[in-house]
Short mmCIF file of N, CA and C in Angstrom, two decimals:
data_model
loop_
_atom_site.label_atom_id
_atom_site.label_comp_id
_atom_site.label_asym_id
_atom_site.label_seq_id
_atom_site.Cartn_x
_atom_site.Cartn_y
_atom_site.Cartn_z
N UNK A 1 -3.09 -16.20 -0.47
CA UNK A 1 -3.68 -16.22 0.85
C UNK A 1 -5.20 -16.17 0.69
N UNK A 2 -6.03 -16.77 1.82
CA UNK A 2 -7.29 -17.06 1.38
C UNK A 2 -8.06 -16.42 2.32
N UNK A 3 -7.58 -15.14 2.93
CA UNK A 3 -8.33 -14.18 4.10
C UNK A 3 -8.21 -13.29 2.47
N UNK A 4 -9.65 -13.07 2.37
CA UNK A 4 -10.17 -12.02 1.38
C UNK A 4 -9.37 -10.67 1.75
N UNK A 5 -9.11 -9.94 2.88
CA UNK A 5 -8.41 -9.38 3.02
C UNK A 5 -7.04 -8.96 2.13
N UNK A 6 -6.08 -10.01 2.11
CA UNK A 6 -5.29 -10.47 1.66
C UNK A 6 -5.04 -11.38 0.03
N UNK A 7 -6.26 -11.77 0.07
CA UNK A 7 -6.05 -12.37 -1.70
C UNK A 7 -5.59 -11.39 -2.76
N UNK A 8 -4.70 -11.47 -3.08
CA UNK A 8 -4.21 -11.00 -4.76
C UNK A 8 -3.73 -9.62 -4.04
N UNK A 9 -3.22 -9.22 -2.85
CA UNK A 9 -2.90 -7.81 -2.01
C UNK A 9 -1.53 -7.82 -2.39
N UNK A 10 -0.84 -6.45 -2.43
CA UNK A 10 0.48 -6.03 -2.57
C UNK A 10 0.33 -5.12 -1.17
N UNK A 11 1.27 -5.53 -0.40
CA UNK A 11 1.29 -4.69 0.63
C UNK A 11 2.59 -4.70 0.96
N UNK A 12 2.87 -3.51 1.32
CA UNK A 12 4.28 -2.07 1.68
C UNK A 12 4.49 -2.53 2.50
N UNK A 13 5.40 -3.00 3.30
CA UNK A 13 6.14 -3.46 5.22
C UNK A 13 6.46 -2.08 5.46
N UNK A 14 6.15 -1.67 6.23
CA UNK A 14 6.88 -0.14 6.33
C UNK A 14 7.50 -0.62 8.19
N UNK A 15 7.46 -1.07 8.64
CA UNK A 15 7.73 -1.32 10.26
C UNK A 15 7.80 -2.82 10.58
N UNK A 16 8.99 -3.20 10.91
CA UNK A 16 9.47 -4.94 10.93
C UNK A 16 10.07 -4.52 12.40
N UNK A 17 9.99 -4.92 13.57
CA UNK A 17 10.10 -4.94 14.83
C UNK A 17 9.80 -6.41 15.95
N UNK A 18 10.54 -6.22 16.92
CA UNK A 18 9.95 -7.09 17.77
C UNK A 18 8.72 -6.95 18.08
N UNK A 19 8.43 -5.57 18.59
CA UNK A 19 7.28 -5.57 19.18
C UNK A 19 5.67 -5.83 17.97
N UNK A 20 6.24 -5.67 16.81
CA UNK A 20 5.45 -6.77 15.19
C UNK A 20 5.38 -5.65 14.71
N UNK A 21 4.72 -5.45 13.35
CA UNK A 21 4.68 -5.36 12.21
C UNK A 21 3.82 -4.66 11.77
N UNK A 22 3.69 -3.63 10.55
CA UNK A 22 3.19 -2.85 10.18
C UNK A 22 3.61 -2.48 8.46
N UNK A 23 2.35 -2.64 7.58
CA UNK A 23 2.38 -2.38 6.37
C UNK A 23 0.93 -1.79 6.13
N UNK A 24 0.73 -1.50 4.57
CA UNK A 24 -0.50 -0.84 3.89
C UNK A 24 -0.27 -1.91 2.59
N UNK A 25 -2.06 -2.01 2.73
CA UNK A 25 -2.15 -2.56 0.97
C UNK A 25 -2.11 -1.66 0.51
N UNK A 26 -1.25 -2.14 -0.62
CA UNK A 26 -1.17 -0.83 -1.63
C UNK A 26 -2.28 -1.03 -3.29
N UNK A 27 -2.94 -2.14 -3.50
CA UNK A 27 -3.62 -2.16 -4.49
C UNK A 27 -5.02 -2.41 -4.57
N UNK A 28 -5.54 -2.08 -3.50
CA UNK A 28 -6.75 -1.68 -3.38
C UNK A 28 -7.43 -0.53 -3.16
N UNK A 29 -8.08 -0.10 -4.29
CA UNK A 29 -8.78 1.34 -4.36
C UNK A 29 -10.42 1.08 -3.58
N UNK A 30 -10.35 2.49 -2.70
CA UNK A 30 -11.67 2.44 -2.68
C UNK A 30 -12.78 3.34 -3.34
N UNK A 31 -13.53 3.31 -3.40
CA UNK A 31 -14.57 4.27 -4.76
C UNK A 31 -15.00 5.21 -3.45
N UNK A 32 -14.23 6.34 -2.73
CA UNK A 32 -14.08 7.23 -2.27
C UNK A 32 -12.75 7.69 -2.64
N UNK A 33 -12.87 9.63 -2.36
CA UNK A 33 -11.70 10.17 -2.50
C UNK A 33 -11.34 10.94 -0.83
N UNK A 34 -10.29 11.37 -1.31
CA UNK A 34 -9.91 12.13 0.07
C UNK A 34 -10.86 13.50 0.58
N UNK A 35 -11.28 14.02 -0.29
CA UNK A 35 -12.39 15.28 -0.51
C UNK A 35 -13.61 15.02 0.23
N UNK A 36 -13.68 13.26 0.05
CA UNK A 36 -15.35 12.96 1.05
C UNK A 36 -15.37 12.66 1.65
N UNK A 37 -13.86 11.92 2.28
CA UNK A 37 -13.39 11.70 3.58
C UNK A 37 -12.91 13.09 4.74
N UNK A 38 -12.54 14.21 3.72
CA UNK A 38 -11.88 15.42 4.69
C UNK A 38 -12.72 16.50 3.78
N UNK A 39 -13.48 17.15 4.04
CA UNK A 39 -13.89 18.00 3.08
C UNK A 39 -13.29 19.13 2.67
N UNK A 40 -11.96 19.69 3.93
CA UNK A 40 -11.14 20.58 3.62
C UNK A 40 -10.36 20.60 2.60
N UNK A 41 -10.27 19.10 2.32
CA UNK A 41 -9.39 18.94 1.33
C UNK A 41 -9.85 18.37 -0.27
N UNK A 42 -11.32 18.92 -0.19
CA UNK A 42 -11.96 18.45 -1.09
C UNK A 42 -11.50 19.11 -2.48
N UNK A 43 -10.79 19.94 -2.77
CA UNK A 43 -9.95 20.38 -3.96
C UNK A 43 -9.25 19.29 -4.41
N UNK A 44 -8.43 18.38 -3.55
CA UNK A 44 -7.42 17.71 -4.13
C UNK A 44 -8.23 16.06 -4.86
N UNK A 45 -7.54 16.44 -5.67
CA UNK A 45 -8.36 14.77 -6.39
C UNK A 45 -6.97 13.39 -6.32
N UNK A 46 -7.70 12.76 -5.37
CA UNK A 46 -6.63 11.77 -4.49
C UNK A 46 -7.31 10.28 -4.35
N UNK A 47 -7.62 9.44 -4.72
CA UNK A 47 -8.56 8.70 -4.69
C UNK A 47 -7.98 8.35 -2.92
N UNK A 48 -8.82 7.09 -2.19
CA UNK A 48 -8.47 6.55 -0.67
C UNK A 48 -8.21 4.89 -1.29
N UNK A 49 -7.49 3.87 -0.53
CA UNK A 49 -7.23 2.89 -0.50
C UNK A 49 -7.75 2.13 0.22
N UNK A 50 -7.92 1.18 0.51
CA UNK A 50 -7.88 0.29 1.87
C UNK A 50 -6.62 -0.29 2.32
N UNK A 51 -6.17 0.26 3.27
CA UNK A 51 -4.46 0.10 4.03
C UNK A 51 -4.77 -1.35 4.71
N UNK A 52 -5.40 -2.25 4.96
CA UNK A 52 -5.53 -2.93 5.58
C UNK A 52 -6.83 -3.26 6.52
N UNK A 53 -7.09 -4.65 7.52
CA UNK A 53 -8.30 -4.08 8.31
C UNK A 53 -8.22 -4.03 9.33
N UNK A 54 -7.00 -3.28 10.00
CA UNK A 54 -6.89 -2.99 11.27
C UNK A 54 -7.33 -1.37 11.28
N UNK A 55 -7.76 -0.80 12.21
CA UNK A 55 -8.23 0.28 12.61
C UNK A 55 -8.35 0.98 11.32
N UNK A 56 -9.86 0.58 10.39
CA UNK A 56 -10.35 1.09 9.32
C UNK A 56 -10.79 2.75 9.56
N UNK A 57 -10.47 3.39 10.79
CA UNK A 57 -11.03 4.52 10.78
C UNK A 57 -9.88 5.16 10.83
N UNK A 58 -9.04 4.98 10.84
CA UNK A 58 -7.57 5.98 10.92
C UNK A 58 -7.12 6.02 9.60
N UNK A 59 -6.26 7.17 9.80
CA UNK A 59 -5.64 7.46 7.84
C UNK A 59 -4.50 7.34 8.03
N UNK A 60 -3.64 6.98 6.91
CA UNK A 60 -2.70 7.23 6.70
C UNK A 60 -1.73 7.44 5.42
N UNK A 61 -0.97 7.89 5.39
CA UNK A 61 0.05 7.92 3.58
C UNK A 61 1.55 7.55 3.64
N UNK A 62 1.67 7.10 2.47
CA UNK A 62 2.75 6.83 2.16
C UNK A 62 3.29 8.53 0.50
N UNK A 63 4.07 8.41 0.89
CA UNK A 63 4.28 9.64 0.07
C UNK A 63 5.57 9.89 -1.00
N UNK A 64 6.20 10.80 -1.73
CA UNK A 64 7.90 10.88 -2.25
C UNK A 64 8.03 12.54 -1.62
N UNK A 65 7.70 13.06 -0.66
CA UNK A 65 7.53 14.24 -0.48
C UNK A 65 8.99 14.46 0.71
N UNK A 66 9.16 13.48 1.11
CA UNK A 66 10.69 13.33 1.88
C UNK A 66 10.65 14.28 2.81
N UNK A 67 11.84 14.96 2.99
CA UNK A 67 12.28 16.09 4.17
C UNK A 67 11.46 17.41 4.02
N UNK A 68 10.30 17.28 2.81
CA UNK A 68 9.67 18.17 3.00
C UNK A 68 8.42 18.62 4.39
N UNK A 69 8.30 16.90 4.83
CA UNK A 69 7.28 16.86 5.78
C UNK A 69 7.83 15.60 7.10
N UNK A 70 7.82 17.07 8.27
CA UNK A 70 8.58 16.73 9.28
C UNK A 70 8.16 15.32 9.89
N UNK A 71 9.19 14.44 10.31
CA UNK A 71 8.16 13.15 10.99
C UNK A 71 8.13 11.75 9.73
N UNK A 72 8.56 12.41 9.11
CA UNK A 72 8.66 11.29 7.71
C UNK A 72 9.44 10.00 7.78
N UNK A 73 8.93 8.89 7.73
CA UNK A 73 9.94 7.67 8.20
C UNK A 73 9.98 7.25 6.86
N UNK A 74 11.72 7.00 6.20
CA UNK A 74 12.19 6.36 4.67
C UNK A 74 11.72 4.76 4.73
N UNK A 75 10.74 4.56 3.59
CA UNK A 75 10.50 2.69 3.86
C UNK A 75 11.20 2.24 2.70
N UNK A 76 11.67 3.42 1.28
CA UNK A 76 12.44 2.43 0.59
C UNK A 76 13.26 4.07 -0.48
N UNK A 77 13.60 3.66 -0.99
CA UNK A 77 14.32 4.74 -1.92
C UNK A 77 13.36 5.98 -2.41
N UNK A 78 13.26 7.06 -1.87
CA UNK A 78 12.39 8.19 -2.68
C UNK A 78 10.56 7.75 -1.92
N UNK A 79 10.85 6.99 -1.04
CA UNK A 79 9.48 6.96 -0.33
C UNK A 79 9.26 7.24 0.88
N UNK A 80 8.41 7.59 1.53
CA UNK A 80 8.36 7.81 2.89
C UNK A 80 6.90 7.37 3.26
N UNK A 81 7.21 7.10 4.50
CA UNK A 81 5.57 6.89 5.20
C UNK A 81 5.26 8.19 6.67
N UNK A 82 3.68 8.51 6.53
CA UNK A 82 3.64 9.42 7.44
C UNK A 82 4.09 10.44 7.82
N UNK A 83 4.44 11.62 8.70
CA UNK A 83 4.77 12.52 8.80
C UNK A 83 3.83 13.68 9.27
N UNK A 84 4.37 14.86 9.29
CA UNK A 84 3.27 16.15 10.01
C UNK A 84 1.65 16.04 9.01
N UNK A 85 0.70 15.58 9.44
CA UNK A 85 -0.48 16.00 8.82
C UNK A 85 -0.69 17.41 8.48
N UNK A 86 -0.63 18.12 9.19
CA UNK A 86 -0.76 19.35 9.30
C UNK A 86 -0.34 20.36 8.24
N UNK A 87 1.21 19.91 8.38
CA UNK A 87 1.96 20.11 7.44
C UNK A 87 1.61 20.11 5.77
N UNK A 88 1.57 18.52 6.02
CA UNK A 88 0.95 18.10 4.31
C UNK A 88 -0.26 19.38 3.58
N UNK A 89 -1.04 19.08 4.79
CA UNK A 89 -2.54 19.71 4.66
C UNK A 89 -1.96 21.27 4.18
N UNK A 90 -1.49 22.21 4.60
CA UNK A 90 -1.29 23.19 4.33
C UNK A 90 -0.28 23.27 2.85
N UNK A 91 0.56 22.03 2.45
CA UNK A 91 1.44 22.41 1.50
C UNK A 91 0.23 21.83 0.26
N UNK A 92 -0.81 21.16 0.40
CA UNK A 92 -1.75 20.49 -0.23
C UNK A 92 -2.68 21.66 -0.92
N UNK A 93 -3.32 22.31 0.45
CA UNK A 93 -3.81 23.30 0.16
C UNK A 93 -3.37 24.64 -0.79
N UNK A 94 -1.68 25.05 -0.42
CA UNK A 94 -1.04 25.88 -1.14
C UNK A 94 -0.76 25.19 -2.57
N UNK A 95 -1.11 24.16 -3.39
CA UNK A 95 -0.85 23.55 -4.52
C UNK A 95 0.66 23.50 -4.62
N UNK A 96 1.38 22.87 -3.48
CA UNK A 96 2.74 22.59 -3.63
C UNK A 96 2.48 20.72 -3.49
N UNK A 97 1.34 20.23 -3.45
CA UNK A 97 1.81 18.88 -3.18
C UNK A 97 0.91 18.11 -5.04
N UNK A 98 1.37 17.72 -5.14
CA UNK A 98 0.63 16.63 -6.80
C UNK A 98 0.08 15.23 -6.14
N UNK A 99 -1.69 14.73 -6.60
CA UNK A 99 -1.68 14.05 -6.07
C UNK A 99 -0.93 12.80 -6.62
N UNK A 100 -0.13 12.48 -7.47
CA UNK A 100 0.85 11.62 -7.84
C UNK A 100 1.96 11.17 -6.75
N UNK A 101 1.98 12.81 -5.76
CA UNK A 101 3.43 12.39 -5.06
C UNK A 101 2.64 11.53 -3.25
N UNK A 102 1.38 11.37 -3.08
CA UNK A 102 1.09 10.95 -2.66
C UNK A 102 -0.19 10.04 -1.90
N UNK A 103 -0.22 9.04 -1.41
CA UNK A 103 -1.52 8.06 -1.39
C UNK A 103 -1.70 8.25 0.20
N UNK A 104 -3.08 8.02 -0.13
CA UNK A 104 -3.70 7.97 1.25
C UNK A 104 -4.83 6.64 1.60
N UNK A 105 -4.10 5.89 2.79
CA UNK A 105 -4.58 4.81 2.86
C UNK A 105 -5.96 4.91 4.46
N UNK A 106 -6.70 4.13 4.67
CA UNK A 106 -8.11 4.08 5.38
C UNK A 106 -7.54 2.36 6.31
N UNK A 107 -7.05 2.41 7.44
CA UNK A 107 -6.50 1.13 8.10
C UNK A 107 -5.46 0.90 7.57
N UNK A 108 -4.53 -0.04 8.41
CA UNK A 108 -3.53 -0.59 7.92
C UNK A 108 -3.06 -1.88 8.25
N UNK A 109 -2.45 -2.86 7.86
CA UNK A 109 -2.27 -4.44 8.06
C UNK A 109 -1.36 -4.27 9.27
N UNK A 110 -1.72 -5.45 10.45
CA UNK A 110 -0.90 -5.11 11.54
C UNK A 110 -0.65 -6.74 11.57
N UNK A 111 0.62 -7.05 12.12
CA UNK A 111 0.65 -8.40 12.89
C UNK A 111 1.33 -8.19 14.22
N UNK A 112 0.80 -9.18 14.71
CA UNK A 112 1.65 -9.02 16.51
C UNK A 112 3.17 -9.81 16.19
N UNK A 113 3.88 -9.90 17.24
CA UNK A 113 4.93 -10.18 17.59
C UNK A 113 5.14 -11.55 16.83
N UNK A 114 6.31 -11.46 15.94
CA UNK A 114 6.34 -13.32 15.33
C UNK A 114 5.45 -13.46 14.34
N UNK A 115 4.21 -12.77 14.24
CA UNK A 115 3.35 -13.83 13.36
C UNK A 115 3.57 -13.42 11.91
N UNK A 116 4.22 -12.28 11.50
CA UNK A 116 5.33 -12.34 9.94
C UNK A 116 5.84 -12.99 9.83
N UNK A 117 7.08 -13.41 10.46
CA UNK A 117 7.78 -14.23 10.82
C UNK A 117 7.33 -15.72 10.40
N UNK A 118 6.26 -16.30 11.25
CA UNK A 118 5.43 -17.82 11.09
C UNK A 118 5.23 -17.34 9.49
N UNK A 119 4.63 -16.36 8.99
CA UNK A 119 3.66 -16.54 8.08
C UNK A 119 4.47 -16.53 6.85
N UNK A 120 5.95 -16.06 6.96
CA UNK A 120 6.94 -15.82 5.87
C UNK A 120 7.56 -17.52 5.67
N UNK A 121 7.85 -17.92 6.68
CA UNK A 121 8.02 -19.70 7.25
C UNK A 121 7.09 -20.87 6.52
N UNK A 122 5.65 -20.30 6.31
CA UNK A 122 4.89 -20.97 5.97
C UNK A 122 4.56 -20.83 4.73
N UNK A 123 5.49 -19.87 3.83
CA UNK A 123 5.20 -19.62 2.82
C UNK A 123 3.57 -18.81 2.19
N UNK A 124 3.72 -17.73 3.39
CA UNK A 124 1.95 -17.32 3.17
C UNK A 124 2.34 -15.90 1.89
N UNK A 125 3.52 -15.09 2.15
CA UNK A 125 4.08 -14.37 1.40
C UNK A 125 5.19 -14.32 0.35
N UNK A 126 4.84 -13.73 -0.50
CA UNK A 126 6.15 -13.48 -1.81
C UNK A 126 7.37 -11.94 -1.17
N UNK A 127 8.24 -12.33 -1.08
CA UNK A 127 8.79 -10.76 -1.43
C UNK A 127 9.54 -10.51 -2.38
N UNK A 128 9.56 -8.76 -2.21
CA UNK A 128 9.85 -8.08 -3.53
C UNK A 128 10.38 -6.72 -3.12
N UNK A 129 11.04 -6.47 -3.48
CA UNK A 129 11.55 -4.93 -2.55
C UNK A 129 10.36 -4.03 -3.28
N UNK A 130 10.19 -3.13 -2.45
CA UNK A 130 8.92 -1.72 -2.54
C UNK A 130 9.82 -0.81 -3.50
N UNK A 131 8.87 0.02 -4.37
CA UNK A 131 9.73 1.16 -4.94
C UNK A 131 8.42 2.12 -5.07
N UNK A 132 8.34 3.51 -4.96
CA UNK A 132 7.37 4.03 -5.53
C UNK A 132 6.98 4.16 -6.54
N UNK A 133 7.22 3.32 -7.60
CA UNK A 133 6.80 2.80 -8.97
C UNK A 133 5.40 2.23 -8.77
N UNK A 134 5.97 0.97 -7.45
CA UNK A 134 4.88 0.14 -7.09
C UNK A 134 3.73 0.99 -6.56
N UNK A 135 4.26 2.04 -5.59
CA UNK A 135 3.34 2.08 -4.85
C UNK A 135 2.33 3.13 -5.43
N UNK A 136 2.66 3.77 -5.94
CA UNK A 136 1.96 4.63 -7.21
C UNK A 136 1.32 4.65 -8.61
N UNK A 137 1.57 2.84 -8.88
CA UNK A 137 0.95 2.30 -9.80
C UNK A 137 -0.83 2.32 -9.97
N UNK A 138 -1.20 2.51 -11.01
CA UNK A 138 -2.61 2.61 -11.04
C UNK A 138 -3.15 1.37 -11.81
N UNK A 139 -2.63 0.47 -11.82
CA UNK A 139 -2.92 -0.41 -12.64
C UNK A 139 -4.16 -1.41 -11.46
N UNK A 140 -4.72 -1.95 -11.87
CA UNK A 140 -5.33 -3.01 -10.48
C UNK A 140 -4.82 -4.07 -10.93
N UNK A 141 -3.87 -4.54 -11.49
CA UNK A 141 -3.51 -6.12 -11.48
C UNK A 141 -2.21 -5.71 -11.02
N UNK A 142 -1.49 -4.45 -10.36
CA UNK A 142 -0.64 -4.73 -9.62
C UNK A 142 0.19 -6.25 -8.68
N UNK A 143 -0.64 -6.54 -8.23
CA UNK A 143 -0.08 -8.26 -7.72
C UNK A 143 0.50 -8.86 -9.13
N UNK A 144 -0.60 -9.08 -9.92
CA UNK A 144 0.18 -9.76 -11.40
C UNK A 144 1.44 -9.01 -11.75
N UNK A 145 1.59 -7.86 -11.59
CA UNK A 145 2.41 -7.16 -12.46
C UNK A 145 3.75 -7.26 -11.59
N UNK A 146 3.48 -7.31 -10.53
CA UNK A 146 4.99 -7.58 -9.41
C UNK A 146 5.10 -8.78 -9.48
N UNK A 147 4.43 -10.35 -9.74
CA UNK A 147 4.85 -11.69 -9.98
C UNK A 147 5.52 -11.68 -11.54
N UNK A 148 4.57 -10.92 -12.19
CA UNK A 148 5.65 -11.12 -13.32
C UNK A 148 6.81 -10.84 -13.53
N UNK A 149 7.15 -9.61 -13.13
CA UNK A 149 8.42 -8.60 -12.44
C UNK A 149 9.40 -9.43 -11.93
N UNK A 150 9.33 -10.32 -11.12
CA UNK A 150 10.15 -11.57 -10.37
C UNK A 150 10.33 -13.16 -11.30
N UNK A 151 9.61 -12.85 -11.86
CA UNK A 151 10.16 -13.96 -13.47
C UNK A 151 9.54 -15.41 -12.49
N UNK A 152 10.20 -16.58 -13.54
CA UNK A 152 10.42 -17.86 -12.98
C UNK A 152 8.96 -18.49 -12.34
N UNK A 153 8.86 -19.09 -11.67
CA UNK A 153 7.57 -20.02 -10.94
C UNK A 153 6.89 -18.12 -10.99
N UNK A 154 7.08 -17.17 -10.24
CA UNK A 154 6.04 -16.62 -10.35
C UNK A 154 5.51 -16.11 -10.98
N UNK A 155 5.91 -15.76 -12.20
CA UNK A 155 5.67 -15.25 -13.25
C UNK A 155 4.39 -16.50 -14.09
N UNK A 156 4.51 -17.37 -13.52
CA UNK A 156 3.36 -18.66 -14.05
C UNK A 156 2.25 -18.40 -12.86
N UNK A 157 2.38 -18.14 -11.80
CA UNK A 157 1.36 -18.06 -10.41
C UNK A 157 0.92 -16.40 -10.83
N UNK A 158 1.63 -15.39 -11.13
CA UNK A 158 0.68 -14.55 -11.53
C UNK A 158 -0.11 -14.37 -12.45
N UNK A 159 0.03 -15.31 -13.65
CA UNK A 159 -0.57 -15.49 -14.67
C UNK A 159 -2.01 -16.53 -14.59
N UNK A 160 -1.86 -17.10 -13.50
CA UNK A 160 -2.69 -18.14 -12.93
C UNK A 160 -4.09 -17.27 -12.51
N UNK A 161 -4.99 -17.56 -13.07
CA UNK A 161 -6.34 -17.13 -12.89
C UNK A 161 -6.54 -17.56 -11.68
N UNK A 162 -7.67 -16.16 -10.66
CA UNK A 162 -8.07 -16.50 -10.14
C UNK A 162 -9.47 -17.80 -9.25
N UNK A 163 -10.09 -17.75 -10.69
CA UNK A 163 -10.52 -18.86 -10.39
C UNK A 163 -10.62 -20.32 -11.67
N UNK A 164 -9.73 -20.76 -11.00
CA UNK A 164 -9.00 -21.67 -11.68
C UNK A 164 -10.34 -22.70 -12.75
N UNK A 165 -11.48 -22.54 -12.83
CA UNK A 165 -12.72 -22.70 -13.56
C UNK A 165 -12.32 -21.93 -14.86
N UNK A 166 -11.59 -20.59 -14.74
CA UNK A 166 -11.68 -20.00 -16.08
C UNK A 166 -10.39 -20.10 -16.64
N UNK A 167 -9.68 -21.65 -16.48
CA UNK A 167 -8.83 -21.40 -17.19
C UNK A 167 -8.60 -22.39 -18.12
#
């Protein structure tokens, strides 16, 4: 995809609906942590993401912290998205949470009604089922590493330089 946004992005679907759609990139770091975004929580060493560029001022996480934190919606095996802030914050604070067991994203990718849909039609996306392997990966060639993961033609398109000059 050629919205910079979106080039070389792995992003989570966490919400497939009529009323549209809702995911987080998951492989973009930003060179902030959660500590300089919340200062209360400036103990925890958590790096922030960019979830997308819809409403860049809101937070959010994806987590493996489950029925520990009320409000928790399952997006794939051992993952959850969202849940009691509050909550988190205090089990964070008490050193019951690792920042391993969870990410915190800055916006998130939205589409309206249908336009997943068109854009899955048009071949704008790959899928791949989510695991918190993925989503907890620290690698930044994540995208490469999930095309290779899927073998066959994509496993040649993730190997495919981005700019096709250096290859």
């Amino acid at each position: 995809m050629d919205d910079p946004n979106f080039k070389r992005s792995v992003v989570l679907l966490c919400e497939h609906k009529a009323e549209g759609s809702l995911g987080f990139i998951i492989n973009k770091g930003l060179n902030m942590t959660l500590g300089e975004a919340l200062p209360d929580l400036n103990s925890f060493d958590s790096q922030l993401y960019f979830g997308g560029p819809v409403e860049t001022d809101t937070l959010h996480f994806l987590h493996k912290l489950g029925d520990k934190l009320e409000g928790s919606v399952p997006v794939a095996p051992n993952l959850w998205w969202g849940g009691d802030f509050e909550m988190l914050t205090v089990l964070i604070q008490a050193g019951q949470v690792e920042p391993d067991e969870v990410r915190f994203y800055l916006g998130y990718a939205g589409w309206s009604p249908g336009q997943l849909t068109s854009e899955m039609q048009e071949n704008s996306w790959y899928l791949h089922p989510g695991t918190p392997e993925y989503v907890f990966h620290e690698d930044e060639q994540l995208w490469r590493h999930i095309l290779v993961d899927k073998g066959g033609k994509y496993r040649l398109i993730g190997n495919y330089p981005e700019d096709p000059l250096y290859n």
